[in-house]
Short mmCIF file of C-alpha atoms and ligand atoms in Angstrom, two decimals:
data_model
loop_
_atom_site.label_atom_id
_atom_site.label_comp_id
_atom_site.label_asym_id
_atom_site.label_seq_id
_atom_site.Cartn_x
_atom_site.Cartn_y
_atom_site.Cartn_z
CA MET A 1 208.34 33.61 205.47
CA THR A 2 212.01 33.45 206.32
CA PRO A 3 214.05 32.82 209.42
CA THR A 4 216.97 34.60 207.85
CA ARG A 5 215.41 37.92 208.68
CA LEU A 6 217.62 40.71 209.60
CA PRO A 7 217.63 42.52 212.88
CA PHE A 8 215.20 45.12 212.21
CA ILE A 9 215.10 48.66 213.40
CA ALA A 10 212.20 49.13 215.73
CA CYS A 11 211.35 52.59 214.83
CA CYS A 12 209.27 53.40 214.05
CA ALA A 13 194.91 66.81 208.72
CA ILE A 14 195.79 68.25 206.40
CA LEU A 15 196.19 71.99 206.09
CA THR A 16 195.07 72.93 202.61
CA LEU A 17 197.16 75.72 201.58
CA GLY A 18 195.06 77.16 198.81
CA THR A 19 195.73 77.38 195.17
CA LEU A 20 199.12 78.29 193.79
CA ALA A 21 199.80 81.54 192.24
CA CYS A 22 200.80 81.00 188.63
CA SER A 23 202.55 83.29 186.21
CA ASP A 24 200.53 84.26 183.16
CA SER A 25 202.08 84.57 179.67
CA SER A 26 203.44 88.07 180.39
CA GLY A 27 205.26 86.69 183.42
CA ALA A 28 203.31 88.63 186.09
CA ALA A 29 202.39 86.59 188.99
CA GLU A 30 198.79 86.57 190.41
CA PRO A 31 198.71 87.31 194.14
CA ALA A 32 199.39 84.08 196.04
CA ASP A 33 197.28 82.96 199.04
CA PRO A 34 199.55 83.46 202.08
CA VAL A 35 200.81 80.46 203.69
CA SER A 36 199.26 79.91 207.24
CA GLY A 37 201.84 80.79 209.79
CA ALA A 38 203.96 82.67 207.30
CA SER A 39 206.15 85.76 207.94
CA THR A 40 204.39 88.87 206.85
CA GLN A 41 207.66 90.60 206.04
CA PRO A 42 208.30 90.53 202.24
CA MET A 43 211.84 89.46 201.42
CA ALA A 44 213.96 89.38 198.28
CA PHE A 45 216.96 87.25 197.51
CA VAL A 46 219.08 89.45 195.13
CA GLY A 47 221.49 88.18 192.55
CA VAL A 48 221.23 84.64 193.62
CA HIS A 49 221.68 81.35 191.44
CA VAL A 50 218.59 79.28 191.82
CA LEU A 51 218.52 75.60 191.90
CA THR A 52 214.87 75.20 190.95
CA MET A 53 214.50 71.39 191.41
CA THR A 54 211.77 71.65 188.82
CA ASP A 55 211.81 69.11 185.96
CA GLY A 56 215.32 68.76 184.58
CA ASN A 57 216.69 70.65 187.53
CA PRO A 58 217.34 73.88 185.55
CA ILE A 59 219.68 76.40 187.32
CA LEU A 60 218.64 80.03 186.90
CA GLU A 61 221.67 82.35 187.21
CA ASP A 62 221.72 85.72 188.78
CA ARG A 63 218.04 86.03 189.87
CA THR A 64 215.97 88.04 192.18
CA VAL A 65 213.46 85.89 194.12
CA ILE A 66 210.62 87.63 195.89
CA ILE A 67 208.80 86.22 198.90
CA GLU A 68 205.48 87.44 200.07
CA GLY A 69 203.05 85.94 202.41
CA GLY A 70 205.24 82.84 202.87
CA ARG A 71 205.31 82.11 199.17
CA ILE A 72 207.61 82.71 196.28
CA THR A 73 205.76 85.26 194.27
CA ASP A 74 208.35 86.14 191.52
CA ILE A 75 211.57 84.97 190.10
CA GLY A 76 213.31 87.16 187.48
CA PRO A 77 216.50 88.54 186.21
CA ALA A 78 218.43 90.38 189.04
CA GLY A 79 218.73 93.67 187.04
CA THR A 80 215.23 94.12 185.98
CA THR A 81 212.93 92.44 188.66
CA PRO A 82 211.36 94.93 190.88
CA VAL A 83 211.84 94.53 194.58
CA PRO A 84 208.90 95.77 196.75
CA ASP A 85 209.90 98.87 198.78
CA GLU A 86 209.06 97.30 202.11
CA ALA A 87 211.11 94.13 201.35
CA THR A 88 214.05 93.09 203.37
CA THR A 89 216.83 92.13 200.92
CA ILE A 90 219.27 89.28 201.24
CA ASP A 91 222.45 89.43 199.28
CA GLY A 92 222.49 86.30 197.15
CA ALA A 93 225.67 87.17 195.04
CA GLY A 94 227.78 84.19 194.51
CA ARG A 95 225.35 81.95 196.42
CA TRP A 96 222.77 79.23 195.47
CA LEU A 97 219.22 79.06 196.52
CA LEU A 98 217.47 75.62 196.71
CA PRO A 99 214.28 74.23 198.27
CA GLY A 100 214.48 73.17 201.93
CA LEU A 101 215.18 69.46 202.40
CA ALA A 102 213.02 66.68 204.00
CA GLU A 103 213.71 64.06 206.56
CA MET A 104 211.30 61.36 205.65
CA HIS A 105 211.93 59.04 208.53
CA ALA A 106 212.08 61.13 211.63
CA HIS A 107 210.93 60.30 215.15
CA LEU A 108 209.30 63.08 217.04
CA PRO A 109 209.30 63.01 220.89
CA GLY A 110 206.32 61.69 222.61
CA PRO A 111 204.12 63.85 225.13
CA ASP A 112 206.41 63.18 228.04
CA THR A 113 209.24 65.33 226.53
CA PRO A 114 209.33 68.86 227.84
CA ASP A 115 207.90 71.40 225.34
CA GLU A 116 211.16 73.24 225.31
CA ARG A 117 213.16 70.12 224.24
CA ILE A 118 210.60 69.38 221.58
CA GLU A 119 210.83 72.92 220.22
CA ASP A 120 214.69 72.62 220.29
CA ILE A 121 214.48 69.42 218.25
CA LEU A 122 212.27 71.03 215.68
CA PHE A 123 214.74 73.84 215.38
CA LEU A 124 217.67 71.41 214.91
CA TYR A 125 215.91 70.37 211.68
CA LEU A 126 215.52 73.92 210.46
CA ALA A 127 219.21 74.73 211.36
CA ASN A 128 220.11 71.97 208.81
CA GLY A 129 217.88 73.18 206.08
CA VAL A 130 215.27 70.60 206.75
CA THR A 131 211.94 72.25 206.38
CA THR A 132 209.73 69.12 206.09
CA ILE A 133 209.69 65.98 208.22
CA ARG A 134 207.75 62.77 208.24
CA SER A 135 207.35 61.50 211.76
CA MET A 136 207.39 57.77 211.57
CA GLN A 137 205.81 56.75 214.75
CA GLY A 138 202.79 58.41 215.99
CA ALA A 139 202.12 59.64 219.54
CA PRO A 140 198.96 61.66 220.55
CA ASN A 141 200.97 64.92 220.64
CA HIS A 142 202.08 64.67 217.04
CA PRO A 143 199.03 65.85 215.20
CA GLU A 144 198.99 68.90 217.53
CA LEU A 145 202.73 69.51 216.74
CA ARG A 146 201.80 69.31 213.04
CA GLU A 147 199.23 72.01 213.41
CA ALA A 148 201.56 74.01 215.71
CA THR A 149 204.27 74.38 213.13
CA ALA A 150 201.73 74.72 210.20
CA SER A 151 200.10 77.64 211.96
CA GLY A 152 203.40 79.24 212.99
CA GLN A 153 202.73 78.80 216.74
CA ILE A 154 206.04 76.95 216.80
CA LEU A 155 208.76 77.72 214.35
CA GLY A 156 209.53 74.32 212.85
CA PRO A 157 209.39 72.15 209.81
CA THR A 158 206.04 71.00 208.12
CA ILE A 159 205.20 67.71 209.65
CA PHE A 160 203.68 64.56 208.20
CA SER A 161 202.46 62.55 211.13
CA ALA A 162 202.37 58.62 210.91
CA SER A 163 200.19 56.74 213.25
CA PRO A 164 201.19 54.71 216.16
CA SER A 165 202.74 51.35 215.04
CA LEU A 166 200.91 48.36 213.65
CA SER A 167 203.04 45.39 214.58
CA GLY A 168 202.88 41.81 215.50
CA THR A 169 202.51 43.03 219.11
CA SER A 170 199.92 45.78 218.63
CA ALA A 171 197.91 44.04 215.84
CA PRO A 172 198.16 40.24 216.54
CA ASP A 173 195.09 39.49 214.44
CA PRO A 174 193.13 40.91 211.55
CA GLU A 175 190.22 42.20 213.80
CA THR A 176 192.56 44.06 216.11
CA ALA A 177 194.37 45.53 213.04
CA GLU A 178 191.14 46.64 211.48
CA GLY A 179 190.19 48.51 214.78
CA LEU A 180 193.54 50.25 214.99
CA VAL A 181 193.42 51.34 211.23
CA ARG A 182 189.94 52.81 211.72
CA ARG A 183 190.93 54.60 214.97
CA HIS A 184 194.25 56.03 213.57
CA ALA A 185 192.48 57.33 210.42
CA ALA A 186 189.86 58.94 212.62
CA ALA A 187 192.50 60.55 214.84
CA GLY A 188 193.83 62.46 211.67
CA TYR A 189 197.21 60.72 211.18
CA ASP A 190 198.57 61.19 207.70
CA LEU A 191 199.56 57.63 207.18
CA LEU A 192 199.84 54.22 208.90
CA LYS A 193 203.16 53.07 210.31
CA LEU A 194 203.85 49.30 210.00
CA HIS A 195 206.47 47.40 212.00
CA PRO A 196 207.39 43.68 211.51
CA GLY A 197 205.60 40.80 212.91
CA LEU A 198 202.26 41.12 210.97
CA SER A 199 200.84 37.93 209.55
CA PRO A 200 199.88 37.92 205.89
CA GLU A 201 196.21 37.80 206.90
CA THR A 202 196.54 40.73 209.22
CA TYR A 203 198.58 42.72 206.60
CA ASP A 204 195.85 41.99 203.99
CA ARG A 205 193.10 43.34 206.26
CA ILE A 206 195.20 46.49 207.01
CA VAL A 207 195.43 46.98 203.16
CA GLU A 208 191.77 46.47 202.68
CA VAL A 209 190.61 48.75 205.55
CA ALA A 210 193.25 51.46 204.78
CA ARG A 211 191.85 51.61 201.28
CA GLU A 212 188.41 52.06 202.62
CA GLU A 213 189.51 54.72 204.95
CA GLY A 214 191.63 56.46 202.37
CA ILE A 215 194.84 56.33 204.22
CA THR A 216 198.20 54.90 203.02
CA TRP A 217 200.60 52.50 204.82
CA ALA A 218 204.31 52.57 205.04
CA GLY A 219 207.31 51.54 207.00
CA HIS A 220 208.79 48.03 207.63
CA VAL A 221 208.25 44.86 205.72
CA SER A 222 207.02 41.93 207.87
CA PRO A 223 209.16 38.92 206.90
CA GLU A 224 206.01 36.82 206.67
CA VAL A 225 204.59 39.18 204.24
CA GLY A 226 207.67 39.75 202.19
CA LEU A 227 208.92 42.46 199.80
CA GLU A 228 207.12 41.19 196.69
CA ARG A 229 203.70 41.17 198.41
CA SER A 230 204.37 44.56 199.76
CA LEU A 231 205.02 45.94 196.37
CA GLN A 232 202.04 44.15 194.76
CA THR A 233 199.63 45.53 197.32
CA GLY A 234 200.62 49.17 196.81
CA LYS A 235 202.58 49.92 199.98
CA SER A 236 203.48 53.60 199.72
CA THR A 237 206.94 53.55 201.21
CA ILE A 238 209.38 50.82 202.32
CA ASP A 239 211.80 52.05 204.88
CA HIS A 240 215.40 50.90 205.63
CA LEU A 241 215.38 48.81 202.44
CA ASP A 242 213.51 46.27 204.51
CA GLY A 243 213.16 42.94 202.72
CA TYR A 244 215.53 43.68 199.83
CA VAL A 245 218.54 41.89 201.23
CA GLU A 246 216.52 38.66 201.92
CA SER A 247 214.87 38.94 198.56
CA SER A 248 218.13 39.37 196.83
CA ALA A 249 219.29 35.94 197.85
CA SER A 250 219.53 33.16 195.31
CA PRO A 251 216.48 31.09 194.59
CA GLU A 252 218.12 28.11 196.37
CA VAL A 253 218.71 30.17 199.44
CA ARG A 254 215.32 31.65 199.42
CA ALA A 255 213.77 28.23 199.07
CA ARG A 256 215.64 26.94 201.98
CA ALA A 257 214.55 29.94 204.15
CA GLN A 258 210.98 29.53 202.97
CA ALA A 259 211.02 25.95 204.14
CA GLY A 260 211.94 27.20 207.51
CA GLU A 261 215.66 26.38 207.56
CA PRO A 262 217.67 28.90 209.28
CA VAL A 263 220.20 30.28 206.75
CA PRO A 264 223.07 32.32 208.15
CA LEU A 265 223.10 35.92 207.02
CA SER A 266 226.61 35.51 205.48
CA GLU A 267 225.21 32.97 203.02
CA VAL A 268 222.16 35.17 202.26
CA VAL A 269 224.40 38.14 201.44
CA ALA A 270 226.88 36.05 199.56
CA SER A 271 224.28 34.57 197.26
CA ALA A 272 222.80 37.83 196.19
CA THR A 273 223.38 38.60 192.37
CA PRO A 274 223.19 41.88 190.41
CA GLU A 275 220.45 40.40 188.24
CA ARG A 276 218.24 39.64 191.05
CA ILE A 277 218.91 43.09 192.66
CA ALA A 278 217.98 44.75 189.27
CA GLU A 279 214.97 42.67 188.97
CA LEU A 280 213.71 43.81 192.54
CA ALA A 281 214.55 47.41 191.65
CA GLU A 282 212.47 47.30 188.43
CA MET A 283 209.63 45.59 190.36
CA THR A 284 209.79 48.54 192.77
CA ARG A 285 209.69 51.11 190.02
CA ASP A 286 206.72 49.37 188.37
CA ALA A 287 204.91 49.17 191.64
CA GLY A 288 205.37 52.91 192.17
CA THR A 289 206.47 52.21 195.79
CA TRP A 290 208.94 54.73 197.33
CA ASN A 291 211.95 53.84 199.24
CA VAL A 292 213.31 55.63 202.38
CA PRO A 293 216.73 53.77 202.53
CA THR A 294 218.11 55.13 205.78
CA MET A 295 221.64 54.16 204.69
CA TYR A 296 223.61 55.94 207.37
CA LEU A 297 221.69 54.25 210.16
CA TRP A 298 222.54 50.77 208.96
CA GLU A 299 226.20 51.67 208.12
CA ASN A 300 226.45 53.25 211.53
CA PHE A 301 225.07 50.08 213.05
CA TYR A 302 227.31 47.67 211.21
CA ASN A 303 230.62 49.52 210.69
CA ASP A 304 233.59 49.44 213.07
CA VAL A 305 233.65 53.14 213.92
CA PRO A 306 233.86 53.15 217.77
CA ALA A 307 231.12 54.86 219.78
CA GLU A 308 233.81 57.12 221.26
CA GLU A 309 234.48 58.57 217.83
CA LEU A 310 230.75 59.12 217.07
CA SER A 311 230.40 60.67 220.46
CA ALA A 312 232.98 63.24 219.50
CA LEU A 313 231.13 64.42 216.30
CA PRO A 314 230.60 68.23 216.59
CA GLU A 315 226.74 67.87 216.57
CA MET A 316 226.76 65.74 219.63
CA ARG A 317 226.62 69.01 221.65
CA TYR A 318 222.99 69.08 220.84
CA ALA A 319 222.22 65.69 222.17
CA THR A 320 221.39 65.15 225.86
CA PRO A 321 223.74 63.08 228.00
CA ARG A 322 220.97 60.41 228.22
CA GLU A 323 220.81 60.20 224.50
CA LEU A 324 224.51 59.91 224.22
CA GLU A 325 224.46 57.20 226.89
CA GLN A 326 221.69 55.27 225.03
CA TRP A 327 223.43 55.58 221.64
CA THR A 328 226.75 54.36 223.17
CA ALA A 329 224.95 51.27 224.50
CA GLN A 330 223.15 50.82 221.19
CA LYS A 331 226.41 50.92 219.25
CA GLU A 332 228.43 48.76 221.51
CA ASN A 333 225.86 46.07 221.84
CA ARG A 334 224.45 46.40 218.38
CA VAL A 335 220.89 46.83 219.66
CA PHE A 336 218.18 48.81 218.02
CA VAL A 337 216.23 50.55 220.65
CA GLU A 338 212.74 51.86 220.10
CA LEU A 339 213.18 55.19 221.51
CA LEU A 340 209.57 56.18 221.74
CA GLU A 341 207.54 53.32 223.01
CA GLY A 342 210.19 51.76 225.17
CA TRP A 343 210.20 48.38 223.56
CA ARG A 344 213.27 46.98 222.03
CA THR A 345 214.45 44.13 219.90
CA ASP A 346 217.68 42.55 219.64
CA GLY A 347 216.89 41.45 216.15
CA ALA A 348 215.16 38.25 215.13
CA MET A 349 218.28 36.61 214.07
CA GLY A 350 220.58 38.14 216.69
CA ALA A 351 222.85 40.88 215.54
CA ASP A 352 225.79 39.50 217.26
CA ASP A 353 225.84 36.60 214.77
CA VAL A 354 227.05 39.05 212.21
CA ASP A 355 230.89 38.99 211.99
CA ALA A 356 232.99 41.82 210.67
CA GLU A 357 233.28 40.35 207.15
CA THR A 358 229.55 39.76 206.86
CA ALA A 359 228.83 43.36 208.22
CA ARG A 360 231.10 44.79 205.47
CA ALA A 361 229.47 42.60 202.79
CA LEU A 362 226.03 43.73 204.09
CA ILE A 363 226.97 47.36 203.95
CA ASP A 364 228.22 46.85 200.29
CA LEU A 365 225.04 44.95 199.32
CA ARG A 366 222.79 47.77 200.65
CA ARG A 367 224.73 50.25 198.66
CA GLU A 368 224.35 48.03 195.60
CA ILE A 369 220.67 47.78 196.17
CA LEU A 370 220.31 51.58 196.43
CA ALA A 371 222.37 52.01 193.33
CA ALA A 372 220.06 49.57 191.50
CA LEU A 373 216.94 51.37 192.64
CA ASN A 374 218.44 54.60 191.35
CA THR A 375 219.34 52.94 187.95
CA ALA A 376 215.81 51.52 187.69
CA ASP A 377 214.45 55.03 188.39
CA ALA A 378 212.53 53.83 191.49
CA GLY A 379 211.35 56.48 193.79
CA LEU A 380 213.81 57.54 196.49
CA LEU A 381 213.03 59.67 199.51
CA MET A 382 215.62 61.09 201.86
CA GLY A 383 215.47 59.78 205.47
CA THR A 384 217.62 58.69 208.31
CA ASP A 385 215.57 57.40 211.27
CA SER A 386 216.99 60.03 213.67
CA PRO A 387 217.22 59.99 216.63
CA GLN A 388 218.50 56.48 216.51
CA MET A 389 222.11 55.80 217.22
CA PHE A 390 224.22 58.92 217.02
CA MET A 391 221.80 60.64 214.59
CA VAL A 392 221.13 64.13 215.82
CA PRO A 393 217.91 65.47 214.24
CA GLY A 394 218.72 67.41 211.05
CA PHE A 395 222.45 66.76 211.22
CA ALA A 396 221.84 63.14 210.32
CA VAL A 397 220.44 64.10 206.96
CA HIS A 398 223.93 65.33 205.83
CA HIS A 399 225.43 62.00 206.79
CA GLU A 400 222.72 60.29 204.80
CA ILE A 401 223.57 62.57 201.79
CA ARG A 402 227.24 61.61 202.00
CA VAL A 403 226.47 57.71 202.07
CA MET A 404 223.90 58.16 199.17
CA ALA A 405 226.66 59.85 197.12
CA GLN A 406 229.25 57.19 198.11
CA ALA A 407 226.80 54.50 196.89
CA GLY A 408 226.81 56.21 193.48
CA VAL A 409 223.54 58.14 193.49
CA PRO A 410 224.06 61.34 191.50
CA SER A 411 223.88 64.70 193.39
CA SER A 412 220.82 65.77 191.55
CA THR A 413 218.94 62.60 192.44
CA ILE A 414 219.96 62.97 196.05
CA LEU A 415 218.61 66.51 196.29
CA GLU A 416 215.46 65.54 194.43
CA SER A 417 214.89 62.74 197.02
CA GLY A 418 214.75 65.42 199.65
CA SER A 419 212.77 67.98 197.84
CA ARG A 420 210.75 67.48 194.59
CA ARG A 421 210.14 63.88 195.12
CA VAL A 422 208.88 64.41 198.66
CA ALA A 423 206.30 66.90 197.26
CA GLU A 424 205.14 64.23 194.68
CA TYR A 425 204.90 61.65 197.44
CA ALA A 426 202.99 64.05 199.67
CA ALA A 427 200.55 64.92 196.96
CA SER A 428 199.96 61.37 195.61
CA GLU A 429 200.02 59.47 198.93
CA LEU A 430 199.02 61.89 201.59
CA GLY A 431 196.74 64.41 199.84
CA TYR A 432 198.85 67.52 200.35
CA ASP A 433 199.40 70.22 197.85
CA GLU A 434 202.61 69.81 195.67
CA ASP A 435 203.52 73.35 196.49
CA PHE A 436 206.92 72.76 198.13
CA GLY A 437 210.23 71.07 197.25
CA HIS A 438 210.80 73.34 194.30
CA VAL A 439 211.72 77.00 193.75
CA SER A 440 208.99 78.39 191.48
CA PRO A 441 206.32 81.06 191.71
CA GLY A 442 203.58 79.96 194.06
CA ALA A 443 205.67 77.55 195.99
CA ARG A 444 205.92 77.74 199.73
CA ALA A 445 209.03 79.72 200.76
CA ASP A 446 210.96 76.77 202.40
CA LEU A 447 214.44 77.55 201.16
CA ILE A 448 218.15 77.06 201.84
CA LEU A 449 220.78 79.55 200.77
CA VAL A 450 224.33 78.10 200.44
CA ASP A 451 227.77 79.42 199.63
CA ALA A 452 228.51 76.89 196.81
CA ASN A 453 226.71 74.90 194.15
CA PRO A 454 225.40 71.86 196.04
CA LEU A 455 225.35 69.85 192.77
CA GLU A 456 229.10 70.12 192.78
CA ALA A 457 229.59 70.22 196.62
CA LEU A 458 226.95 68.58 198.64
CA GLY A 459 228.96 69.40 201.83
CA ALA A 460 227.99 73.04 201.27
CA LEU A 461 224.55 72.15 202.62
CA ARG A 462 226.10 71.55 206.09
CA ASP A 463 226.71 75.18 206.74
CA PRO A 464 223.89 77.22 205.04
CA ALA A 465 224.24 80.97 204.78
CA GLY A 466 220.53 80.89 205.91
CA VAL A 467 217.36 78.94 205.92
CA MET A 468 213.81 80.15 205.27
CA VAL A 469 210.80 78.39 206.47
CA ARG A 470 207.31 79.67 205.44
CA GLY A 471 208.99 82.99 204.66
CA HIS A 472 210.76 83.30 207.98
CA TRP A 473 214.37 84.05 207.40
CA LEU A 474 217.08 82.63 209.64
CA ALA A 475 220.41 83.84 208.75
CA ARG A 476 223.56 81.86 209.68
CA GLU A 477 224.36 84.08 212.74
CA GLU A 478 220.87 83.53 214.06
CA LEU A 479 221.04 79.85 213.44
CA GLN A 480 224.23 79.61 215.33
CA ARG A 481 222.94 81.77 218.20
CA ARG A 482 219.94 79.56 218.65
CA LEU A 483 222.00 76.35 218.26
CA ASP A 484 224.34 77.58 221.02
CA GLU A 485 221.32 77.99 223.28
CA ILE A 486 220.16 74.50 222.47
CA SER A 487 223.53 73.05 223.17
CA GLU A 488 223.48 74.75 226.60
CA ARG A 489 220.17 73.43 227.37
CA ALA A 490 220.93 69.89 226.27
CA GLY A 491 224.01 69.80 228.44
CA GLY A 492 225.58 67.24 226.11
ZN1 ZN B 501 212.28 54.55 212.60
#
């Protein structure tokens, strides 16, 4: 539709967990079905403040939280809640317990990556409190990895696995697209990943066949399809705020672009108005489409922080020298690299055309768009596109949280976007149980214990006192010990 497209980021089964235990009116919990791959050791957090992330985000002070079979079985006042004799107790005094977070735009390594490195990457997520990830570009080993972490064979986050990409390259016409949709659905992927380059006819066929197959579609917005059509057709997530910048332009600029005239990005950005941005945000809310904004990636791409400074971030010790080399080249040349399929794009309009002033204006506009989506109460899901450019798995989420806060999104909304909202998305779009992303009886025991109230200090999430995944407890010392080993293996 428009030649003013932005350089895009080429990025990118179900294990039914049984019914939830629920408290009866007397407060006693029915026995919960154990989570597959759960720790069999009962645990008890004692004297902890609980950030439930249930409706209204109530905080329960000074509680004991019991974990059995990988699920939360009871939450009660610290003084009166019985702790099973065999339970391991964790001192929660003066600490906050909240649901594990999610990375909703992750990229898992393909089958050529050594198993040990794959397991290290999965652990990097856990070490950062990330207990759920949505892998956004499928490879044949991903459904297996999903089963391996779900069954406890590998200690790692719960994985939602997107299909290999449907793009202008892989799906040049509707017939090819139809074949791919049917094949990916049959292969057991959780959702379809879209890249740019799809014609409107091909996109429409994807929508039609995906509905038949009962699988949702998500990812990039092809410029020829556009944001509004993506919203109208029920796309489940839009990633990277694709299409919002172009759609925010004035009617005059949009008309010129639609007529095929190349419009410089600086003009597109300068013509955006708060009214139009608010209108798009409301459209998004009404459509029920979720956004995975990946703010940090874009800021990292366009800001003037030198590669040298990014290379010196503490978490770079978990990256391999090859990754650091690739990321430096990406940053210095402003090139998005598809890390998984080996194909790359220099951006349809040429990223080098963006001068420093336009880059700053673009960063500001993206923040405005995010703030408007929040104001309109459109669905936000936390995601980064790690491991693109200097974004180490797990660690990148904390950069994303910082940027979301800088854009004016309230802490409670940020935390919801990585927890409760992820469960809503997984239930409504992927067919999973909504039994995670909140701290309540019956929920899966995916938890983070932190030393300060994250609603007041989001930075506390960077250094958890411990992380629990399916009832497996990883205390700070254990996390650090394993991180040190990963660093040594990475050789970064
Ligand atoms: Zn991606």
